[in-house]
Short mmCIF file of C-alpha atoms in Angstrom, two decimals:
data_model
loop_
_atom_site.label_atom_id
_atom_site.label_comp_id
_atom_site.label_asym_id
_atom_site.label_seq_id
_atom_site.Cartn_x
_atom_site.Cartn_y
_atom_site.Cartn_z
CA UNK A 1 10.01 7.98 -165.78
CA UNK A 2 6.43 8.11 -164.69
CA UNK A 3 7.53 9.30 -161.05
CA UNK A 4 9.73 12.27 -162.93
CA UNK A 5 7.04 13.12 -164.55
CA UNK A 6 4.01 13.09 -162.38
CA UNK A 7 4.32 16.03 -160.36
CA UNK A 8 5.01 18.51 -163.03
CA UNK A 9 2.36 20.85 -163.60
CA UNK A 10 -0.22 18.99 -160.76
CA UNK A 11 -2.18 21.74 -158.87
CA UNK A 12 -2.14 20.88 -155.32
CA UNK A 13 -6.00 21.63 -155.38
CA UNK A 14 -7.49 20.14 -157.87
CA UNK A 15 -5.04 17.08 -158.23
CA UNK A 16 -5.47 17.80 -161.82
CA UNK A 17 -2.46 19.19 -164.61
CA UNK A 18 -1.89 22.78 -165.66
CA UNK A 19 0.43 21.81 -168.54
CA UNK A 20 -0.42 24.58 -171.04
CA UNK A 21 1.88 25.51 -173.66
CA UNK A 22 5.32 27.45 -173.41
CA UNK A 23 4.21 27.97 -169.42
CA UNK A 24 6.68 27.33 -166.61
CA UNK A 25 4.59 23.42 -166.46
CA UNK A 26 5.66 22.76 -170.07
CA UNK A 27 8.75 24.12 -170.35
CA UNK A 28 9.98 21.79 -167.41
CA UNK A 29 8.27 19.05 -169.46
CA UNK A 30 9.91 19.65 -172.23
CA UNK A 31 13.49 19.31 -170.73
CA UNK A 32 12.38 16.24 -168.93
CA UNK A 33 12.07 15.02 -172.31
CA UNK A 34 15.62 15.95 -173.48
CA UNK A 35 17.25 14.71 -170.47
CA UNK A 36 15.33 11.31 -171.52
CA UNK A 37 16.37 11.12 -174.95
CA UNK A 38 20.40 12.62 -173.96
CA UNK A 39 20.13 9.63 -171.07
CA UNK A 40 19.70 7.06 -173.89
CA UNK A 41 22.19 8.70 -176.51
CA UNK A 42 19.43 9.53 -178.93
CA UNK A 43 20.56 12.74 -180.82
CA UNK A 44 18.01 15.41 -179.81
CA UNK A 45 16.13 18.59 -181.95
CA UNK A 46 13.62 20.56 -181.42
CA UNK A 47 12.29 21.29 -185.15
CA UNK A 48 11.20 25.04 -186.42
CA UNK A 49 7.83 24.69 -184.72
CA UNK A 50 8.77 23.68 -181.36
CA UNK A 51 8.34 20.30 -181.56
CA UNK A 52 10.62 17.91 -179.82
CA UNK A 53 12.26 15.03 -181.44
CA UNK A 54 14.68 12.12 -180.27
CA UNK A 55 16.80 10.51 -183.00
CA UNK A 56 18.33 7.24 -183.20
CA UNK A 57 19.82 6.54 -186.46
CA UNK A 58 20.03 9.43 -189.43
CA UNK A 59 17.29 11.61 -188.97
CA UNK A 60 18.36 12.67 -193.16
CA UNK A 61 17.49 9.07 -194.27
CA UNK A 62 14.29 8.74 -194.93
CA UNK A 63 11.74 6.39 -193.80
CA UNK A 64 11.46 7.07 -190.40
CA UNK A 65 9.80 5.23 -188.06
CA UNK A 66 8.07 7.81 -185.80
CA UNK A 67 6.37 7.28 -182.38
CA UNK A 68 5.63 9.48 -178.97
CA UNK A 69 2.37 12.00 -178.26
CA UNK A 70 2.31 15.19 -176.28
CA UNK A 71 2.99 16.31 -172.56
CA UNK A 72 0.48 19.27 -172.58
CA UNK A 73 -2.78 18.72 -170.67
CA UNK A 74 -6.10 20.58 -170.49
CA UNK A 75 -7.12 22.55 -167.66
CA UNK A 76 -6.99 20.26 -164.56
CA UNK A 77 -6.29 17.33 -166.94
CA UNK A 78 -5.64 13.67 -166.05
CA UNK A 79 -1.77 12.31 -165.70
CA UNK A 80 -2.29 9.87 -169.02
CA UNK A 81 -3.61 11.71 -171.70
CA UNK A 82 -0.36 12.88 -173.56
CA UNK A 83 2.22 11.37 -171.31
CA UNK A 84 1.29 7.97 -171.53
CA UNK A 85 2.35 8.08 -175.28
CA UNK A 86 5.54 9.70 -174.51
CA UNK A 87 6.43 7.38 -171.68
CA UNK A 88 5.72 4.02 -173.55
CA UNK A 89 7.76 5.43 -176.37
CA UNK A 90 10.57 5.49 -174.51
CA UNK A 91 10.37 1.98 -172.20
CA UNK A 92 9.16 0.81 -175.83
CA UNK A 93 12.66 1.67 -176.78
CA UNK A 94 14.25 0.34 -173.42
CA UNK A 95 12.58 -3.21 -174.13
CA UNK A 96 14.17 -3.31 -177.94
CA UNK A 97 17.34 -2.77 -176.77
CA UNK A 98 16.94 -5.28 -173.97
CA UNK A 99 15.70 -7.53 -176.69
CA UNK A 100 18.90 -6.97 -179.16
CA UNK A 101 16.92 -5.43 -181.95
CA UNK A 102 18.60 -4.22 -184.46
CA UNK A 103 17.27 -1.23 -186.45
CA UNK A 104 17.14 -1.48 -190.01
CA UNK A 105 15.53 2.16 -190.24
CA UNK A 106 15.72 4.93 -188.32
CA UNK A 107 13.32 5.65 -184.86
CA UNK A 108 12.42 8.77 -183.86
CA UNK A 109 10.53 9.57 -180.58
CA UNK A 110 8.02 12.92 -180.61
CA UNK A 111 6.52 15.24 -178.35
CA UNK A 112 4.23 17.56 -180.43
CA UNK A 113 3.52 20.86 -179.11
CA UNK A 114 0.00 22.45 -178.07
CA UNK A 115 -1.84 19.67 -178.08
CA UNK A 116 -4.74 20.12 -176.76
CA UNK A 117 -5.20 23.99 -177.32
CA UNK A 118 -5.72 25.01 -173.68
CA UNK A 119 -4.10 27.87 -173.80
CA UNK A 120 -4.50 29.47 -177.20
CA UNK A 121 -7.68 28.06 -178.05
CA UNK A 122 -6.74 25.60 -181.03
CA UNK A 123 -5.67 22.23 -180.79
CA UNK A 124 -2.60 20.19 -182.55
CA UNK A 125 -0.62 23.58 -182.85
CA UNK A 126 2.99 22.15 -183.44
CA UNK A 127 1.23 19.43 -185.66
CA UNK A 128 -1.17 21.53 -187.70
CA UNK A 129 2.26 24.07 -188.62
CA UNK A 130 4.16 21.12 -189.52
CA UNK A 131 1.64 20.02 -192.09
CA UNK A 132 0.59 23.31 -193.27
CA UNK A 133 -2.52 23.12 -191.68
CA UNK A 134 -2.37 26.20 -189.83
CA UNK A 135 -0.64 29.28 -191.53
CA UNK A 136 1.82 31.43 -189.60
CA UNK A 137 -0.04 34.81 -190.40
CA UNK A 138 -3.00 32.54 -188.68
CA UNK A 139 -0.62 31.21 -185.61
CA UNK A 140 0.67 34.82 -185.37
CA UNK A 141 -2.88 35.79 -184.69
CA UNK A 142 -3.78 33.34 -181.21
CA UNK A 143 -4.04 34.96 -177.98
CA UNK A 144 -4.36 33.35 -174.58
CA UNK A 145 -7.02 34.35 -172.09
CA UNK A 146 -4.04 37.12 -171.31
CA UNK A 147 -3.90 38.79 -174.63
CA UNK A 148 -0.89 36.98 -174.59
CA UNK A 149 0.23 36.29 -178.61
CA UNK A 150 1.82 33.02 -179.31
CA UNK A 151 4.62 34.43 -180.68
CA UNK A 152 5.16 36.44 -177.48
CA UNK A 153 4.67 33.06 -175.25
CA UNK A 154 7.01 31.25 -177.77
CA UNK A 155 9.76 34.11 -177.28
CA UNK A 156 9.54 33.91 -173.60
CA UNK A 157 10.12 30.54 -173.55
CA UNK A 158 13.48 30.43 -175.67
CA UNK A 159 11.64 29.65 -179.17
CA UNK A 160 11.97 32.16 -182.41
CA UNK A 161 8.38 32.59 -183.50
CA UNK A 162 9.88 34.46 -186.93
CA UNK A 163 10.87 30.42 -187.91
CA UNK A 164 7.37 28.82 -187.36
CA UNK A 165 5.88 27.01 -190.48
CA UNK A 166 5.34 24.04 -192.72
CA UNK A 167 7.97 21.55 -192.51
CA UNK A 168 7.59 19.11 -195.33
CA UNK A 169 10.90 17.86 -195.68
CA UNK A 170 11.34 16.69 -192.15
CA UNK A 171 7.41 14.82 -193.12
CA UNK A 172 8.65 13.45 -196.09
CA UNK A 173 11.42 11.47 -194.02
CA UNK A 174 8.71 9.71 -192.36
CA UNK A 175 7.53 6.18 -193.21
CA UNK A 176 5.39 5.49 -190.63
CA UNK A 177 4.02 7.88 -186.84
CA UNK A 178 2.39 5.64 -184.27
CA UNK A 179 0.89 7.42 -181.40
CA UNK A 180 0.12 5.17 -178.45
CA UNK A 181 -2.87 6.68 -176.27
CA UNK A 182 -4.97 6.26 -173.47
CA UNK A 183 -8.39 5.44 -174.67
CA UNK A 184 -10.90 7.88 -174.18
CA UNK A 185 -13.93 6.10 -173.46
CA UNK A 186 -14.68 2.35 -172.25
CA UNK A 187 -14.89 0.07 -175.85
CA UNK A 188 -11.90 -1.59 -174.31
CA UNK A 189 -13.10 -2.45 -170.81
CA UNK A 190 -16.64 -3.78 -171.99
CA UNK A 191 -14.29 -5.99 -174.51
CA UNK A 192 -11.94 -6.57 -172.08
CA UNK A 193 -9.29 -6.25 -173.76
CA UNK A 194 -6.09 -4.44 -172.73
CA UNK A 195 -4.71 -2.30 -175.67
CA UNK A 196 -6.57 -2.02 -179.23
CA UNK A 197 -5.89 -0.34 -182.94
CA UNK A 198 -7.62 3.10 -183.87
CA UNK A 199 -9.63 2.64 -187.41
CA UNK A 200 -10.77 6.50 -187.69
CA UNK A 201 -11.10 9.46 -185.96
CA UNK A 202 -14.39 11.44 -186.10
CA UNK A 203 -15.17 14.61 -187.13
CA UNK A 204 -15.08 17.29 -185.15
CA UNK A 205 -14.81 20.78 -184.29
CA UNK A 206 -14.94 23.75 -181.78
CA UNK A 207 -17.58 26.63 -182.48
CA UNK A 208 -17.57 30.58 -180.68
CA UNK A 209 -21.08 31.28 -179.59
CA UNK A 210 -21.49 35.20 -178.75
CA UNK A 211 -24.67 36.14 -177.17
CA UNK A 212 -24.64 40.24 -176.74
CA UNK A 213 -27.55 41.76 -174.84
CA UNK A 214 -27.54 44.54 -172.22
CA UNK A 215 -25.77 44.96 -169.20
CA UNK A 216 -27.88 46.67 -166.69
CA UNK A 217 -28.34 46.39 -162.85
CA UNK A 218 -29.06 43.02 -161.16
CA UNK A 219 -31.18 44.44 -158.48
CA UNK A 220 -33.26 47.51 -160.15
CA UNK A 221 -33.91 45.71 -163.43
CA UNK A 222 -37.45 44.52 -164.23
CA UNK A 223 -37.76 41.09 -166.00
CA UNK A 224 -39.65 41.98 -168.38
CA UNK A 225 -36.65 44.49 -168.75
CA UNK A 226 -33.97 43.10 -169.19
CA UNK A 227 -31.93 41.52 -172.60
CA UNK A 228 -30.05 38.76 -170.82
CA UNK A 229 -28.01 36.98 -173.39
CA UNK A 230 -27.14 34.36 -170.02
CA UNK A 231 -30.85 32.91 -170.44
CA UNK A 232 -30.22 32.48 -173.96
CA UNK A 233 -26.93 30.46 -173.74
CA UNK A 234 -28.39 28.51 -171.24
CA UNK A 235 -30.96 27.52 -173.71
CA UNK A 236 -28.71 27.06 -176.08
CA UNK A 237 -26.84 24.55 -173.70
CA UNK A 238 -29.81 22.43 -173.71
CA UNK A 239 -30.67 23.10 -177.12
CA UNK A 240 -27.40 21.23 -177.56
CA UNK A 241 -27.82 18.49 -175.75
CA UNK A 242 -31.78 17.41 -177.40
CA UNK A 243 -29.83 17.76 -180.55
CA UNK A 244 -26.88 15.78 -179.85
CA UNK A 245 -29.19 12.79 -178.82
CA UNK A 246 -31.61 13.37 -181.76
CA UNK A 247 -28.77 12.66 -183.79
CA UNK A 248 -26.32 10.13 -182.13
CA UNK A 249 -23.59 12.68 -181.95
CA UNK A 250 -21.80 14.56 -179.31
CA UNK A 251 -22.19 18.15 -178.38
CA UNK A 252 -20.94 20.05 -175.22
CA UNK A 253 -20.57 23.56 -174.45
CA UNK A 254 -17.75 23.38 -171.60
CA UNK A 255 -16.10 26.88 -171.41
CA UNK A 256 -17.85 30.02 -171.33
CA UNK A 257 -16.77 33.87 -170.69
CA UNK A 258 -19.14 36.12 -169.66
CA UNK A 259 -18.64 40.21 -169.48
CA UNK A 260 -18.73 42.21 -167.10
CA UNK A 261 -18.84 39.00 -165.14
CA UNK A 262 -20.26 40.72 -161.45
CA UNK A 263 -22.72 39.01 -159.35
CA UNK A 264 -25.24 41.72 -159.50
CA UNK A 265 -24.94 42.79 -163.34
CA UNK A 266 -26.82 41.34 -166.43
CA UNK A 267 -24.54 40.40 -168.54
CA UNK A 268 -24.00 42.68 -171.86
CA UNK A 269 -22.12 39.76 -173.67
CA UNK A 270 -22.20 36.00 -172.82
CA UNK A 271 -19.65 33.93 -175.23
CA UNK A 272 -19.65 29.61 -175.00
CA UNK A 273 -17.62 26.99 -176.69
CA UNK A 274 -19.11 24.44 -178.40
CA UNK A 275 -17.31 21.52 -178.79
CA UNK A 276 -19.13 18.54 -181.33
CA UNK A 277 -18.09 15.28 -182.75
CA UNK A 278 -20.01 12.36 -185.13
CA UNK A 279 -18.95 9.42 -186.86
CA UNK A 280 -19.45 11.03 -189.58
CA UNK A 281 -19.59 14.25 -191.54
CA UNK A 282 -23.19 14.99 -192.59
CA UNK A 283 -24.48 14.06 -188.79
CA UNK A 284 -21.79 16.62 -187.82
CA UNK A 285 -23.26 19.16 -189.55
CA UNK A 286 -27.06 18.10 -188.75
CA UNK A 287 -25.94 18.86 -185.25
CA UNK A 288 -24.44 21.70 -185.50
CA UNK A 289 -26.84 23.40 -188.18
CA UNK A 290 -29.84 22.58 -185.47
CA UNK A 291 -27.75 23.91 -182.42
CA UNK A 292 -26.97 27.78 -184.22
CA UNK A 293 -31.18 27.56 -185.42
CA UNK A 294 -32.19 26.75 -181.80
CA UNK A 295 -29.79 29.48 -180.93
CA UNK A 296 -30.92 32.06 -183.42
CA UNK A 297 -34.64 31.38 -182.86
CA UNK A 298 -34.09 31.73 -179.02
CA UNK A 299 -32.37 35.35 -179.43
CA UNK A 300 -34.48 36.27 -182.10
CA UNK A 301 -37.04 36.47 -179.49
CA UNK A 302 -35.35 37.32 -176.24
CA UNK A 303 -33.68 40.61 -178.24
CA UNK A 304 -29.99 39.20 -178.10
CA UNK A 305 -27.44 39.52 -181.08
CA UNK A 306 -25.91 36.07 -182.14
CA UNK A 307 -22.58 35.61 -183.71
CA UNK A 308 -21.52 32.23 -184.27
CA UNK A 309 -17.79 31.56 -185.52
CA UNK A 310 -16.40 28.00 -186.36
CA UNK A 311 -12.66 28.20 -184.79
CA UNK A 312 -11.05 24.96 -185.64
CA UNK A 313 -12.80 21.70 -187.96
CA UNK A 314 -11.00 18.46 -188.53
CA UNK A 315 -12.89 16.12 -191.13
CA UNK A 316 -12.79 12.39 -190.47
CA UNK A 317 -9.48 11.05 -190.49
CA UNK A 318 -9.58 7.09 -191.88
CA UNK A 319 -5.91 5.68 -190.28
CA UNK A 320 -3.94 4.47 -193.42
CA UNK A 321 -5.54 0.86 -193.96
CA UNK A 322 -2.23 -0.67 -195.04
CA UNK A 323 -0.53 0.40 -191.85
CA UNK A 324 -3.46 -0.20 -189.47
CA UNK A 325 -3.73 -3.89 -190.86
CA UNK A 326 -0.23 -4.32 -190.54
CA UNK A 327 -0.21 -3.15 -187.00
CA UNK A 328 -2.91 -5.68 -186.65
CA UNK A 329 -0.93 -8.56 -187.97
CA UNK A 330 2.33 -7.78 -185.86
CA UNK A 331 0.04 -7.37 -182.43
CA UNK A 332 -1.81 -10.77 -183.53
CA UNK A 333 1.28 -12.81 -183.89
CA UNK A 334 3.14 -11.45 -181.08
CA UNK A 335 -0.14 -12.00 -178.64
CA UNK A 336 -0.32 -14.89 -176.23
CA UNK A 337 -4.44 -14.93 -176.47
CA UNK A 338 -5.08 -16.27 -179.47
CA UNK A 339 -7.37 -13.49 -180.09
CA UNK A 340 -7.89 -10.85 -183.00
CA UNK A 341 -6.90 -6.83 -181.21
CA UNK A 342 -9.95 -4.77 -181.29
CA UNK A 343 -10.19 -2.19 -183.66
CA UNK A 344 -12.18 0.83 -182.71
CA UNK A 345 -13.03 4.23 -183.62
CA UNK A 346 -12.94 7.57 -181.84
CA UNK A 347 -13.91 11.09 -180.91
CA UNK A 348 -10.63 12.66 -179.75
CA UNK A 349 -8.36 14.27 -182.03
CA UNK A 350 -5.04 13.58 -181.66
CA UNK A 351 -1.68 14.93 -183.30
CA UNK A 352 -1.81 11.73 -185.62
CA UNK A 353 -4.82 12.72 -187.11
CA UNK A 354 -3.48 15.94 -187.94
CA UNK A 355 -0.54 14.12 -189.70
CA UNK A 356 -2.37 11.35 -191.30
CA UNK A 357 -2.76 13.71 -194.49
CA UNK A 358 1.13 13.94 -194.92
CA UNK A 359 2.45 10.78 -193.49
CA UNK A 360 1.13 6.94 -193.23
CA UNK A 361 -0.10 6.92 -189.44
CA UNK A 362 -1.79 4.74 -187.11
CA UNK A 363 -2.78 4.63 -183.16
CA UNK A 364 -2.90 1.84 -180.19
CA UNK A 365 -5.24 2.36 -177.75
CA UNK A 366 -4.48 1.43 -173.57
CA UNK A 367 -7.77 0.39 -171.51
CA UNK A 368 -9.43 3.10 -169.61
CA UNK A 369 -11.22 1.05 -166.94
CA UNK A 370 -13.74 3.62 -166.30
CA UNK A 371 -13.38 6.40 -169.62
CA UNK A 372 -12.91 9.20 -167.60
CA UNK A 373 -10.67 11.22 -169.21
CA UNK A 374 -9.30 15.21 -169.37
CA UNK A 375 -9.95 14.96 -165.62
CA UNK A 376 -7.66 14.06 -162.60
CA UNK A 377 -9.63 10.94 -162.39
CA UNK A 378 -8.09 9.83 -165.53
CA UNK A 379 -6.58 6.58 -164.94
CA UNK A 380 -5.09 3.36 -166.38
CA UNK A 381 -4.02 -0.09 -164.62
CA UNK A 382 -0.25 -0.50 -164.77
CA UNK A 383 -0.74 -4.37 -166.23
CA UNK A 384 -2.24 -2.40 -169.08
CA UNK A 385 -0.17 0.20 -169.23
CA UNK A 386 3.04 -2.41 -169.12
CA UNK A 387 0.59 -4.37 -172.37
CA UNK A 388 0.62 -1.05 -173.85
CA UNK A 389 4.59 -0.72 -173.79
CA UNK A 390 5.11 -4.51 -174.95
CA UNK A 391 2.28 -3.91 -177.89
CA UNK A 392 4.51 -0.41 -179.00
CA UNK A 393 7.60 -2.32 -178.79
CA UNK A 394 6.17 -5.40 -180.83
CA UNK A 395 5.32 -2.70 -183.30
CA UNK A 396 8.30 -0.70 -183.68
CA UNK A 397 10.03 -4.13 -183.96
CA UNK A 398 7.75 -5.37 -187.00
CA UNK A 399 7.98 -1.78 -188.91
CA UNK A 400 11.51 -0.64 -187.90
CA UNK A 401 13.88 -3.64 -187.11
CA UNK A 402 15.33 -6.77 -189.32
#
């Protein structure tokens, strides 16, 4: 499965993944994963919002077991982030049915749609619809970098945009979603321990910073001339970072669009992406309060007009304690080590975050031996990945199976 999916969306430049969503990359990811769940007999749907789902037992019955991630990637993404989820779902079902489980509830495999939000700017698209966490008036509304609408990129692609929006019937047939995950950062390696449980995901959210100033000629333009909103962003930037380590969270600004965008014109509008995360809400919002002040104060007095706009929030997400500590309990029984799984928190959203308001959810992290992660360097040891797999399956077996 890996080697089916590993060249699908890889630029041969950057070595990294183009998967954004309803492009040529994910389109050919998502019938990889219907030929996977047709190879295995699973009865196959994709639901109103595009979401992909692989059935085995009554999908009407209620009390689903639910597990799988997404296949999208960021720009020039790593090969784990996403697939690894959707992978070990499967061989996680391949290893029950070489053990002789029998299901006493019904399994479902998932690949959520828009993940990560490269293309239209917001993340957990297919997730947030389900839930009602995004309205379709609101959905409607996203363009790509293209002026492409979602709706438009959904059309193209074979999807009716016309049926996106909530789905709480097919949520309320779900007992239990475990996402399996790559871990994004290095808790695991320093405890050196293969796969561990998620307790919480932080808050976080992404921020629009528009710096408008003057566009005038690089070459003929005094200094003392000139409105450049650039010097201001980049002030901002580091503004960012002394507040970030003031206050133990995370800040970046990694994306940035700049008009007209020539070599030798001041820009008239600079525009940056702030992305921030804390453990919790109030340092959050210490952060970000003191990055739009530094921001302000710095075009207050350069003459540039700041807009800030908050695009997308997600508040902390505690995992289901019931469900986390049974996860715990099933992983601890089934180990050969003798030792309690890690528990850890983190800063990436994911697509069970998003669902953890509607539906009992809970996450298993893989070991990322160096944390590197959204970047081709991305990586995972197959041992651990193969831990990961046998962990899933031990799961699925303790929620789903007699």
């Amino acid at each position: 499965m890996w080697r089916e999916l590993a060249p699908v969306g890889r630029h041969p430049d950057s070595g990294g993944y183009r998967r954004y969503a309803w492009s040529a990359a994910d389109l050919e990811c998502r019938a990889w994963f219907r030929a996977q769940a047709e190879a295995r007999g699973l009865a196959y749907e994709a639901d109103r919002n595009g979401n992909q789902w692989a059935w085995l037992g009554d999908p009407l019955a209620g009390d689903a077991v639910v597990t799988g991630s997404h296949l999208d990637s960021v720009p020039d993404g790593g090969a784990f982030d996403g697939p690894l989820g959707v992978v070990s779902s499967f061989a996680a079902l391949d290893e029950l049915h070489s053990r002789g489980a029998e299901f006493t509830r019904p399994l479902a495999i998932t690949n959520f749609g828009d993940e990560e939000g490269a293309r239209f700017g917001l993340a957990c698209v297919g997730s947030r619809l389900a839930a009602g966490q995004l309205t379709v008036a609101d959905a409607h509304r996203l363009r790509d970098a293209d002026g492409i609408a979602l709706p438009a990129a959904m059309e193209s692609a074979g999807y009716d945009p016309e049926a996106i929006g909530p789905d709480p019937e097919r949520l309320a047939r779900i007992g239990a979603f475990v996402e399996l995950h790559v871990e994004q950062g290095r808790a695991l390696d320093l405890t050196g321990d293969p796969v561990g449980i998620a307790s919480a995901i932080w808050p976080h959210g992404r921020w629009r910073f528009d710096f408008r100033g003057e566009a005038n000629h690089a070459g003929t333009t005094r200094l003392a001339d000139r409105r450049d909103p650039m010097l201001t962003y980049a002030e901002t930037v580091l503004a960012a970072r002394r507040e970030a380590e003031l206050t133990g969270a995370l800040a970046t600004f990694g994306k940035i669009a700049v008009e007209p965008n020539g070599v030798n014109a001041i820009p008239s509008l600079v525009r940056g992406w702030l992305d921030s995360r804390a453990a919790d809400q109030a340092t959050l919002d210490a952060v970000v309060t003191g990055i739009e002040a530094a921001a302000r104060e710095y075009a207050e007095r350069a003459g540039i007009d700041l807009g800030v706009v908050r695009e997308s929030f997600t508040p902390v997400v505690e995992f289901e304690h019931a469900l986390r500590d049974e996860l715990a309990k099933i992983l601890e029984g089934t180990g050969d080590t003798g030792r309690a799984v890690p528990v850890l928190g983190t800063g990436a959203g994911h697509d069970a975050g998003i669902l953890s308001a509607s539906v009992p959810t809970a996450m298993l992290f893989v070991r990322n031996p160096t944390g590197i992660s959204h970047s081709p360097a991305e990586h995972a040891a197959e041992d651990d990945c193969t831990a990961g797999v046998r962990a899933l399956a031990d799961v699925l077996e303790g929620l789903a199976c007699s």
